[in-house]
CSV table of C-alpha atoms in Angstrom, one decimal:
chain,number,residue,atom,x,y,z
A,1,UNK,CA,18.3,-17.2,-19.4
A,2,UNK,CA,15.1,-15.1,-19.4
A,3,UNK,CA,15.1,-11.6,-17.9
A,4,UNK,CA,11.7,-11.8,-16.2
A,5,UNK,CA,9.9,-14.3,-14.1
A,6,UNK,CA,6.8,-14.4,-16.4
A,7,UNK,CA,4.8,-12.3,-18.8
A,8,UNK,CA,2.7,-10.7,-15.9
A,9,UNK,CA,5.7,-8.5,-15.0
A,10,UNK,CA,5.9,-6.8,-18.4
A,11,UNK,CA,2.2,-6.4,-19.3
A,12,UNK,CA,0.8,-2.9,-19.9
A,13,UNK,CA,0.0,-1.1,-16.6
A,14,UNK,CA,-3.6,-0.5,-17.7
A,15,UNK,CA,-4.0,-4.2,-18.3
A,16,UNK,CA,-2.6,-5.1,-14.9
A,17,UNK,CA,-4.9,-2.5,-13.2
A,18,UNK,CA,-8.0,-3.8,-15.0
A,19,UNK,CA,-7.2,-7.4,-14.1
A,20,UNK,CA,-6.6,-6.6,-10.4
A,21,UNK,CA,-9.8,-4.6,-10.0
A,22,UNK,CA,-11.8,-7.1,-11.9
A,23,UNK,CA,-10.8,-9.7,-9.2
A,24,UNK,CA,-11.2,-7.4,-6.2
A,25,UNK,CA,-15.0,-7.7,-5.8
A,26,UNK,CA,-14.6,-11.5,-5.5
A,27,UNK,CA,-11.8,-11.0,-3.0
A,28,UNK,CA,-14.0,-8.7,-0.9
A,29,UNK,CA,-16.8,-11.3,-0.9
A,30,UNK,CA,-14.2,-13.8,0.5
A,31,UNK,CA,-13.0,-11.3,3.0
A,32,UNK,CA,-16.5,-10.5,4.3
A,33,UNK,CA,-17.1,-14.2,5.1
A,34,UNK,CA,-14.9,-13.5,8.1
A,35,UNK,CA,-16.8,-11.7,10.9
A,36,UNK,CA,-14.3,-8.9,11.5
A,37,UNK,CA,-14.3,-7.9,7.8
A,38,UNK,CA,-18.1,-8.3,7.6
A,39,UNK,CA,-18.4,-5.7,10.4
A,40,UNK,CA,-15.8,-3.3,9.1
A,41,UNK,CA,-17.1,-3.4,5.5
A,42,UNK,CA,-20.8,-3.2,6.4
A,43,UNK,CA,-22.6,-1.0,4.0
A,44,UNK,CA,-20.1,-1.4,1.1
A,45,UNK,CA,-21.1,-3.4,-1.9
A,46,UNK,CA,-18.2,-5.4,-3.2
A,47,UNK,CA,-19.4,-5.2,-6.8
A,48,UNK,CA,-18.9,-1.4,-6.7
A,49,UNK,CA,-15.3,-1.5,-5.7
A,50,UNK,CA,-13.6,-1.7,-9.1
A,51,UNK,CA,-11.2,1.3,-9.0
A,52,UNK,CA,-8.7,2.9,-6.8
A,53,UNK,CA,-11.1,5.7,-6.0
A,54,UNK,CA,-13.7,3.2,-4.8
A,55,UNK,CA,-11.1,1.2,-2.8
A,56,UNK,CA,-10.0,4.4,-1.1
A,57,UNK,CA,-13.5,4.7,0.4
A,58,UNK,CA,-13.0,1.5,2.4
A,59,UNK,CA,-11.7,1.8,6.0
A,60,UNK,CA,-8.0,1.1,6.6
A,61,UNK,CA,-7.0,-1.6,9.0
A,62,UNK,CA,-3.9,-0.6,10.9
A,63,UNK,CA,-1.3,-3.2,11.7
A,64,UNK,CA,-0.9,-1.5,15.0
A,65,UNK,CA,-4.5,-2.5,15.9
A,66,UNK,CA,-3.9,-6.2,15.2
A,67,UNK,CA,-2.4,-7.4,18.6
A,68,UNK,CA,-5.5,-6.1,20.5
A,69,UNK,CA,-7.9,-7.5,17.9
A,70,UNK,CA,-6.2,-10.9,17.8
A,71,UNK,CA,-6.2,-11.1,21.6
A,72,UNK,CA,-9.9,-10.3,21.7
A,73,UNK,CA,-10.8,-12.9,19.1
A,74,UNK,CA,-8.3,-15.8,18.8
A,75,UNK,CA,-6.5,-16.8,16.8
A,76,UNK,CA,-6.8,-14.4,13.8
A,77,UNK,CA,-8.9,-11.5,15.2
A,78,UNK,CA,-11.9,-12.5,13.2
A,79,UNK,CA,-10.2,-11.6,9.9
A,80,UNK,CA,-9.9,-15.2,8.5
A,81,UNK,CA,-12.9,-17.2,7.5
A,82,UNK,CA,-11.1,-20.6,7.6
A,83,UNK,CA,-10.1,-22.6,10.7
A,84,UNK,CA,-6.4,-23.0,11.6
A,85,UNK,CA,-6.4,-26.6,10.2
A,86,UNK,CA,-7.0,-25.3,6.7
A,87,UNK,CA,-3.5,-23.8,6.5
A,88,UNK,CA,-0.1,-25.3,6.1
A,89,UNK,CA,1.8,-23.6,8.9
A,90,UNK,CA,0.8,-21.4,11.8
A,91,UNK,CA,3.0,-18.6,13.2
A,92,UNK,CA,3.2,-15.8,15.6
A,93,UNK,CA,4.9,-12.4,15.6
A,94,UNK,CA,5.5,-10.0,18.4
A,95,UNK,CA,2.3,-8.4,19.6
A,96,UNK,CA,1.3,-11.2,19.4
A,97,UNK,CA,-0.1,-11.3,15.9
A,98,UNK,CA,-1.0,-14.8,14.6
A,99,UNK,CA,-0.2,-15.5,10.9
A,100,UNK,CA,-1.3,-18.6,8.8
A,101,UNK,CA,0.6,-19.8,5.8
A,102,UNK,CA,-1.4,-20.9,2.8
A,103,UNK,CA,-1.2,-24.3,1.2
A,104,UNK,CA,-0.7,-22.9,-2.4
A,105,UNK,CA,2.7,-22.8,-4.1
A,106,UNK,CA,4.7,-19.7,-3.1
A,107,UNK,CA,2.2,-18.5,-0.5
A,108,UNK,CA,4.4,-15.5,0.4
A,109,UNK,CA,4.9,-14.4,-3.2
A,110,UNK,CA,8.7,-14.3,-2.9
A,111,UNK,CA,9.9,-16.3,-6.0
A,112,UNK,CA,9.7,-13.2,-8.2
A,113,UNK,CA,12.0,-11.3,-5.8
A,114,UNK,CA,14.5,-14.1,-5.8
A,115,UNK,CA,14.4,-14.3,-9.6
A,116,UNK,CA,14.9,-10.6,-9.9
A,117,UNK,CA,18.0,-10.9,-7.6
A,118,UNK,CA,19.5,-13.5,-10.0
A,119,UNK,CA,18.5,-16.7,-8.3
A,120,UNK,CA,17.6,-19.6,-10.7
A,121,UNK,CA,16.2,-23.1,-10.5
A,122,UNK,CA,18.9,-25.5,-9.3
A,123,UNK,CA,20.7,-23.0,-7.2
A,124,UNK,CA,21.5,-23.8,-3.6
A,125,UNK,CA,20.4,-21.1,-1.2
A,126,UNK,CA,21.6,-20.5,2.4
A,127,UNK,CA,18.6,-19.2,4.2
A,128,UNK,CA,19.5,-17.5,7.5
A,129,UNK,CA,16.1,-16.0,8.5
A,130,UNK,CA,14.7,-17.5,11.7
A,131,UNK,CA,12.5,-20.6,11.5
A,132,UNK,CA,11.3,-20.6,15.1
A,133,UNK,CA,7.6,-19.7,15.5
A,134,UNK,CA,7.8,-16.6,13.3
A,135,UNK,CA,7.3,-16.8,9.5
A,136,UNK,CA,10.5,-15.1,8.3
A,137,UNK,CA,12.5,-18.3,7.6
A,138,UNK,CA,9.6,-20.0,5.8
A,139,UNK,CA,8.8,-16.9,3.7
A,140,UNK,CA,12.2,-17.2,2.0
A,141,UNK,CA,12.3,-21.0,2.2
A,142,UNK,CA,9.0,-21.6,0.4
A,143,UNK,CA,9.8,-18.8,-2.1
A,144,UNK,CA,13.1,-20.4,-3.0
A,145,UNK,CA,11.6,-23.8,-3.3
A,146,UNK,CA,8.8,-22.5,-5.5
A,147,UNK,CA,11.5,-21.1,-7.8
A,148,UNK,CA,13.2,-24.5,-7.9
A,149,UNK,CA,16.1,-23.9,-5.6
A,150,UNK,CA,17.5,-26.2,-2.9
A,151,UNK,CA,17.4,-24.6,0.5
A,152,UNK,CA,19.8,-24.9,3.5
A,153,UNK,CA,17.5,-24.0,6.5
A,154,UNK,CA,20.4,-22.5,8.5
A,155,UNK,CA,18.6,-19.8,10.5
A,156,UNK,CA,20.5,-17.1,12.2
A,157,UNK,CA,23.6,-17.6,14.4
A,158,UNK,CA,26.0,-20.5,14.9
A,159,UNK,CA,28.4,-19.3,12.3
A,160,UNK,CA,30.8,-22.2,12.8
A,161,UNK,CA,28.2,-24.7,11.8
A,162,UNK,CA,27.2,-22.5,8.9
A,163,UNK,CA,30.8,-22.5,7.6
A,164,UNK,CA,30.7,-26.3,7.5
A,165,UNK,CA,27.4,-26.2,5.5
A,166,UNK,CA,28.7,-23.7,3.1
A,167,UNK,CA,31.9,-25.6,2.4
A,168,UNK,CA,29.9,-28.8,2.0
A,169,UNK,CA,27.0,-27.7,-0.2
A,170,UNK,CA,28.6,-24.6,-1.9
A,171,UNK,CA,25.5,-22.4,-2.0
A,172,UNK,CA,25.5,-19.7,-4.6
A,173,UNK,CA,22.8,-17.7,-2.9
A,174,UNK,CA,22.2,-16.1,0.5
A,175,UNK,CA,18.9,-14.9,2.0
A,176,UNK,CA,18.9,-13.1,5.4
A,177,UNK,CA,19.6,-9.8,6.9
A,178,UNK,CA,22.5,-7.8,5.5
A,179,UNK,CA,24.0,-7.6,9.0
A,180,UNK,CA,24.3,-11.3,9.3
A,181,UNK,CA,25.8,-11.6,5.9
A,182,UNK,CA,28.6,-9.3,7.0
A,183,UNK,CA,29.0,-11.3,10.2
A,184,UNK,CA,29.4,-14.5,8.1
A,185,UNK,CA,31.9,-12.9,5.7
A,186,UNK,CA,34.0,-11.4,8.5
A,187,UNK,CA,33.9,-14.6,10.5
A,188,UNK,CA,35.0,-16.7,7.6
A,189,UNK,CA,37.8,-14.4,6.8
A,190,UNK,CA,39.1,-14.5,10.4
A,191,UNK,CA,38.8,-18.3,10.6
A,192,UNK,CA,40.2,-19.1,7.2
A,193,UNK,CA,36.9,-20.7,6.0
A,194,UNK,CA,35.8,-20.8,2.4
A,195,UNK,CA,32.5,-19.1,1.7
A,196,UNK,CA,33.4,-17.9,-1.8
A,197,UNK,CA,30.6,-19.9,-3.4
A,198,UNK,CA,28.1,-17.2,-2.3
A,199,UNK,CA,27.7,-14.8,-5.3
A,200,UNK,CA,24.3,-13.4,-4.9
A,201,UNK,CA,22.0,-12.4,-2.0
A,202,UNK,CA,18.5,-11.2,-1.3
A,203,UNK,CA,18.5,-9.3,2.0
A,204,UNK,CA,15.7,-7.8,4.1
A,205,UNK,CA,14.7,-7.1,7.7
A,206,UNK,CA,17.4,-4.5,8.4
A,207,UNK,CA,18.9,-1.3,7.0
A,208,UNK,CA,21.3,-1.8,4.1
A,209,UNK,CA,23.2,1.5,3.9
A,210,UNK,CA,25.3,2.4,0.9
A,211,UNK,CA,28.6,1.8,2.8
A,212,UNK,CA,27.5,-1.8,3.6
A,213,UNK,CA,26.3,-2.3,0.0
A,214,UNK,CA,29.7,-1.3,-1.3
A,215,UNK,CA,31.5,-3.6,1.2
A,216,UNK,CA,29.3,-6.6,0.2
A,217,UNK,CA,29.8,-5.8,-3.5
A,218,UNK,CA,33.6,-5.5,-3.0
A,219,UNK,CA,33.5,-9.1,-1.7
A,220,UNK,CA,32.1,-10.4,-4.9
A,221,UNK,CA,28.4,-10.7,-3.9
A,222,UNK,CA,25.6,-9.1,-5.9
A,223,UNK,CA,23.0,-8.2,-3.2
A,224,UNK,CA,19.5,-7.0,-3.7
A,225,UNK,CA,16.9,-5.7,-1.2
A,226,UNK,CA,13.3,-6.8,-0.7
A,227,UNK,CA,10.6,-5.2,1.4
A,228,UNK,CA,8.0,-7.5,3.1
A,229,UNK,CA,6.1,-8.2,6.3
A,230,UNK,CA,5.1,-11.3,8.3
A,231,UNK,CA,1.5,-10.7,7.2
A,232,UNK,CA,1.9,-10.2,3.5
A,233,UNK,CA,5.2,-11.8,2.6
A,234,UNK,CA,7.2,-10.0,-0.2
A,235,UNK,CA,5.7,-6.7,-1.1
A,236,UNK,CA,8.3,-5.1,-3.3
A,237,UNK,CA,11.9,-5.8,-4.5
A,238,UNK,CA,14.9,-4.5,-6.2
A,239,UNK,CA,15.8,-5.4,-9.8
A,240,UNK,CA,18.9,-5.1,-11.8
A,241,UNK,CA,17.8,-1.5,-12.7
A,242,UNK,CA,18.5,-0.4,-9.0
A,243,UNK,CA,15.8,2.1,-9.4
A,244,UNK,CA,13.7,1.8,-6.3
A,245,UNK,CA,11.6,-1.3,-5.7
A,246,UNK,CA,9.1,-2.9,-8.0
A,247,UNK,CA,5.7,-3.8,-6.4
A,248,UNK,CA,4.9,-7.5,-6.4
A,249,UNK,CA,2.1,-8.9,-8.6
A,250,UNK,CA,-1.3,-9.8,-7.0
A,251,UNK,CA,-1.1,-6.8,-4.7
A,252,UNK,CA,-2.7,-3.4,-4.8
A,253,UNK,CA,-0.4,-0.9,-3.1
A,254,UNK,CA,-1.6,2.6,-2.1
A,255,UNK,CA,0.3,5.4,-0.5
A,256,UNK,CA,-1.9,7.5,1.9
A,257,UNK,CA,-1.5,10.5,4.2
A,258,UNK,CA,-0.4,9.2,7.6
A,259,UNK,CA,-3.3,8.8,10.0
A,260,UNK,CA,-5.8,8.7,7.2
A,261,UNK,CA,-6.9,6.5,4.3
A,262,UNK,CA,-6.6,9.3,1.8
A,263,UNK,CA,-4.2,8.8,-1.1
A,264,UNK,CA,-1.3,11.3,-1.3
A,265,UNK,CA,-0.5,13.4,-4.4
A,266,UNK,CA,1.7,11.8,-6.9
A,267,UNK,CA,5.3,11.6,-5.6
A,268,UNK,CA,4.5,12.6,-2.1
A,269,UNK,CA,5.7,10.5,0.9
A,270,UNK,CA,3.0,8.6,2.7
A,271,UNK,CA,2.0,5.4,4.5
A,272,UNK,CA,2.0,2.1,2.7
A,273,UNK,CA,-1.5,0.4,2.5
A,274,UNK,CA,-1.8,-3.0,0.9
A,275,UNK,CA,-4.7,-5.0,-0.4
A,276,UNK,CA,-3.8,-8.7,-1.2
A,277,UNK,CA,-5.8,-10.7,-3.7
A,278,UNK,CA,-5.5,-14.0,-1.9
A,279,UNK,CA,-8.9,-15.6,-1.5
A,280,UNK,CA,-7.8,-17.8,1.4
A,281,UNK,CA,-6.5,-15.0,3.5
A,282,UNK,CA,-7.1,-11.6,2.0
A,283,UNK,CA,-5.9,-8.4,3.5
A,284,UNK,CA,-8.1,-5.3,2.7
A,285,UNK,CA,-6.3,-2.0,3.0
A,286,UNK,CA,-3.8,-3.1,5.7
A,287,UNK,CA,-1.9,0.0,6.7
A,288,UNK,CA,1.6,-1.1,7.6
A,289,UNK,CA,2.9,2.0,9.4
A,290,UNK,CA,5.8,2.3,6.9
A,291,UNK,CA,6.5,5.3,4.8
A,292,UNK,CA,7.5,5.4,1.1
A,293,UNK,CA,6.8,7.4,-2.1
A,294,UNK,CA,6.0,6.2,-5.6
A,295,UNK,CA,8.5,6.7,-8.4
A,296,UNK,CA,7.3,8.0,-11.8
A,297,UNK,CA,7.6,6.1,-15.0
A,298,UNK,CA,8.7,2.5,-15.6
A,299,UNK,CA,11.7,0.6,-14.6
A,300,UNK,CA,14.5,0.3,-17.1
A,301,UNK,CA,14.5,-3.5,-16.3
A,302,UNK,CA,11.3,-3.9,-18.3
A,303,UNK,CA,9.0,-4.6,-15.4
A,304,UNK,CA,6.0,-2.3,-15.6
A,305,UNK,CA,4.4,-2.4,-12.1
A,306,UNK,CA,4.4,0.5,-9.7
A,307,UNK,CA,7.8,1.4,-8.2
A,308,UNK,CA,8.4,2.7,-4.7
A,309,UNK,CA,11.5,4.3,-3.2
A,310,UNK,CA,11.7,1.7,-0.5
A,311,UNK,CA,11.4,2.0,3.2
A,312,UNK,CA,11.5,5.7,4.3
A,313,UNK,CA,10.6,5.6,8.0
A,314,UNK,CA,7.6,5.0,10.2
A,315,UNK,CA,4.2,6.6,9.8
A,316,UNK,CA,3.2,6.2,13.4
A,317,UNK,CA,4.5,9.4,14.9
A,318,UNK,CA,2.3,9.5,17.9
A,319,UNK,CA,3.8,11.4,20.8
A,320,UNK,CA,2.9,12.8,24.2
A,321,UNK,CA,2.6,16.5,24.9
A,322,UNK,CA,2.0,17.6,28.4
A,323,UNK,CA,0.9,14.1,29.2
A,324,UNK,CA,-1.6,13.8,26.4
A,325,UNK,CA,-1.2,11.8,23.2
A,326,UNK,CA,-1.1,13.7,19.9
A,327,UNK,CA,-1.6,11.5,16.8
A,328,UNK,CA,-1.2,12.0,13.1
A,329,UNK,CA,-4.9,11.4,12.6
A,330,UNK,CA,-5.5,14.6,14.6
A,331,UNK,CA,-3.2,16.6,12.3
A,332,UNK,CA,-5.0,15.2,9.3
A,333,UNK,CA,-8.3,16.3,10.9
A,334,UNK,CA,-7.0,19.9,11.1
A,335,UNK,CA,-6.2,19.8,7.4
A,336,UNK,CA,-9.7,18.5,6.6
A,337,UNK,CA,-11.2,21.5,8.4
A,338,UNK,CA,-9.0,24.0,6.5
A,339,UNK,CA,-9.0,22.9,2.9
A,340,UNK,CA,-6.8,25.9,1.9
A,341,UNK,CA,-3.8,24.3,3.7
A,342,UNK,CA,-1.2,22.1,2.1
A,343,UNK,CA,1.3,20.0,4.1
A,344,UNK,CA,1.1,20.2,7.9
A,345,UNK,CA,3.8,19.5,10.5
A,346,UNK,CA,3.5,19.7,14.3
A,347,UNK,CA,6.9,20.4,15.8
A,348,UNK,CA,7.1,19.5,19.5
A,349,UNK,CA,9.9,21.1,21.6
A,350,UNK,CA,10.7,22.1,25.2
A,351,UNK,CA,10.5,25.7,26.3
A,352,UNK,CA,11.4,26.8,29.8
A,353,UNK,CA,11.2,23.2,31.0
A,354,UNK,CA,7.7,22.6,29.6
A,355,UNK,CA,6.4,21.0,26.4
A,356,UNK,CA,5.5,23.3,23.6
A,357,UNK,CA,4.2,22.7,20.1
A,358,UNK,CA,4.0,24.7,16.9
A,359,UNK,CA,1.9,23.7,13.9
A,360,UNK,CA,3.6,24.7,10.6
A,361,UNK,CA,1.0,24.9,7.8
A,362,UNK,CA,1.6,25.5,4.1
A,363,UNK,CA,-0.8,28.0,2.5
A,364,UNK,CA,-0.8,30.6,-0.3
A,365,UNK,CA,-3.4,32.7,1.7
A,366,UNK,CA,-1.4,33.9,4.7
A,367,UNK,CA,-3.4,36.1,7.1
A,368,UNK,CA,-3.7,36.6,10.8
A,369,UNK,CA,-7.3,35.6,10.7
A,370,UNK,CA,-6.5,32.3,9.2
A,371,UNK,CA,-3.7,31.7,11.7
A,372,UNK,CA,-6.1,32.3,14.6
A,373,UNK,CA,-8.7,30.0,13.1
A,374,UNK,CA,-6.1,27.2,12.8
A,375,UNK,CA,-4.9,27.8,16.3
A,376,UNK,CA,-8.5,27.4,17.5
A,377,UNK,CA,-8.9,24.2,15.6
A,378,UNK,CA,-5.6,22.9,16.9
A,379,UNK,CA,-6.8,23.4,20.5
A,380,UNK,CA,-10.2,21.9,19.7
A,381,UNK,CA,-8.8,18.8,18.1
A,382,UNK,CA,-5.8,18.1,20.4
A,383,UNK,CA,-7.2,19.7,23.6
A,384,UNK,CA,-3.8,21.5,23.8
A,385,UNK,CA,-2.8,25.0,23.0
A,386,UNK,CA,0.0,25.7,20.5
A,387,UNK,CA,1.5,28.2,18.1
A,388,UNK,CA,0.6,28.2,14.4
A,389,UNK,CA,3.2,29.2,11.8
A,390,UNK,CA,2.0,29.8,8.2
A,391,UNK,CA,4.6,29.0,5.6
A,392,UNK,CA,4.6,29.2,1.8
A,393,UNK,CA,3.6,26.1,-0.3
A,394,UNK,CA,6.5,23.7,-0.7
A,395,UNK,CA,8.3,25.0,2.4
A,396,UNK,CA,7.9,21.8,4.4
A,397,UNK,CA,9.9,18.7,3.5
A,398,UNK,CA,8.2,15.9,1.4
A,399,UNK,CA,9.1,13.2,3.9
A,400,UNK,CA,5.8,12.0,5.2
A,401,UNK,CA,6.4,13.4,8.7
A,402,UNK,CA,3.5,15.2,10.2
A,403,UNK,CA,4.7,15.2,13.9
A,404,UNK,CA,8.3,16.0,14.6
A,405,UNK,CA,9.2,15.5,18.2
A,406,UNK,CA,12.4,17.5,18.7
A,407,UNK,CA,12.6,17.3,22.5
């Protein structure tokens, strides 16, 4: 039994990087055939975007913008050049956001994640993600079938019927949320049903804390986590190394300062931005609103792609202070106006029954003059007054949080 899905997973990082960025100009040409991308990328020459530095100059497209954009230009917001009939399936997610499924094999790029979790051709898989309107069920269904597995399209709920399916088909694998896996196991134990055939799982869509991981493992199931979205499919996944998550092939993943498109320093927490190299439906710098950090070095499993720590919270920390929105982009703007500053964090509290905010700013050049300058910038950018506290470099947590609402 081979340890890796294919040779792409173990190629030299420089080789992967060169291959991805040699393909990117062509992908940008495909993207700009769609009117919304043509407008957003106006003035950029695709042939010049052949490095991460060049890619970082392109504007980010925030996932939070998609519902309004899709509503204004049905069905795909102008970001897809092909008509709906060119795709295999058509979905919707809350927002609404409309997602097409491609006609190619493994359109959601999930076979690698299943393989890394121990799934193999010929396995029977119980898939409990939802199949109704949203793409979740089909993401894992098509991925398992691309790997050569047989799929039980169970969906969530109706545990009694699922027990019958499990006892009849004896699936070795489970895909779904970790919460529903526990519900099935607990329900089977209470009802005296045999679900012992399930020995491995790929879980996603919900938190999988260490306590639940230990409980699932104690019940004889080797469970792995995957990180994905309804837009992009599987983005990163755990391997037997259990050292963060390995980024999927055919994706360029960046980590940027929340509220900007600027890459963070190595190891810093920031927002995930993904560019997909799918000519039928490319995504160019889609900012997901999720936080993570890159891990240094290579995985001991032998896969050489970038590794991330996994999901570390949400980047959209917008809040209201005295009835006015304060956004991460505004905090980033303050940093741009004062290059001597390091990390920034706006702390919002209540003082004497009114909103108050304090901007904490890392700097090695503490002075009253600088503090006053930053306070003036804070007022100019947010249209709100607030305190400024200068702290030493490294004093603020490396957690990606730029607005902390403590009310």
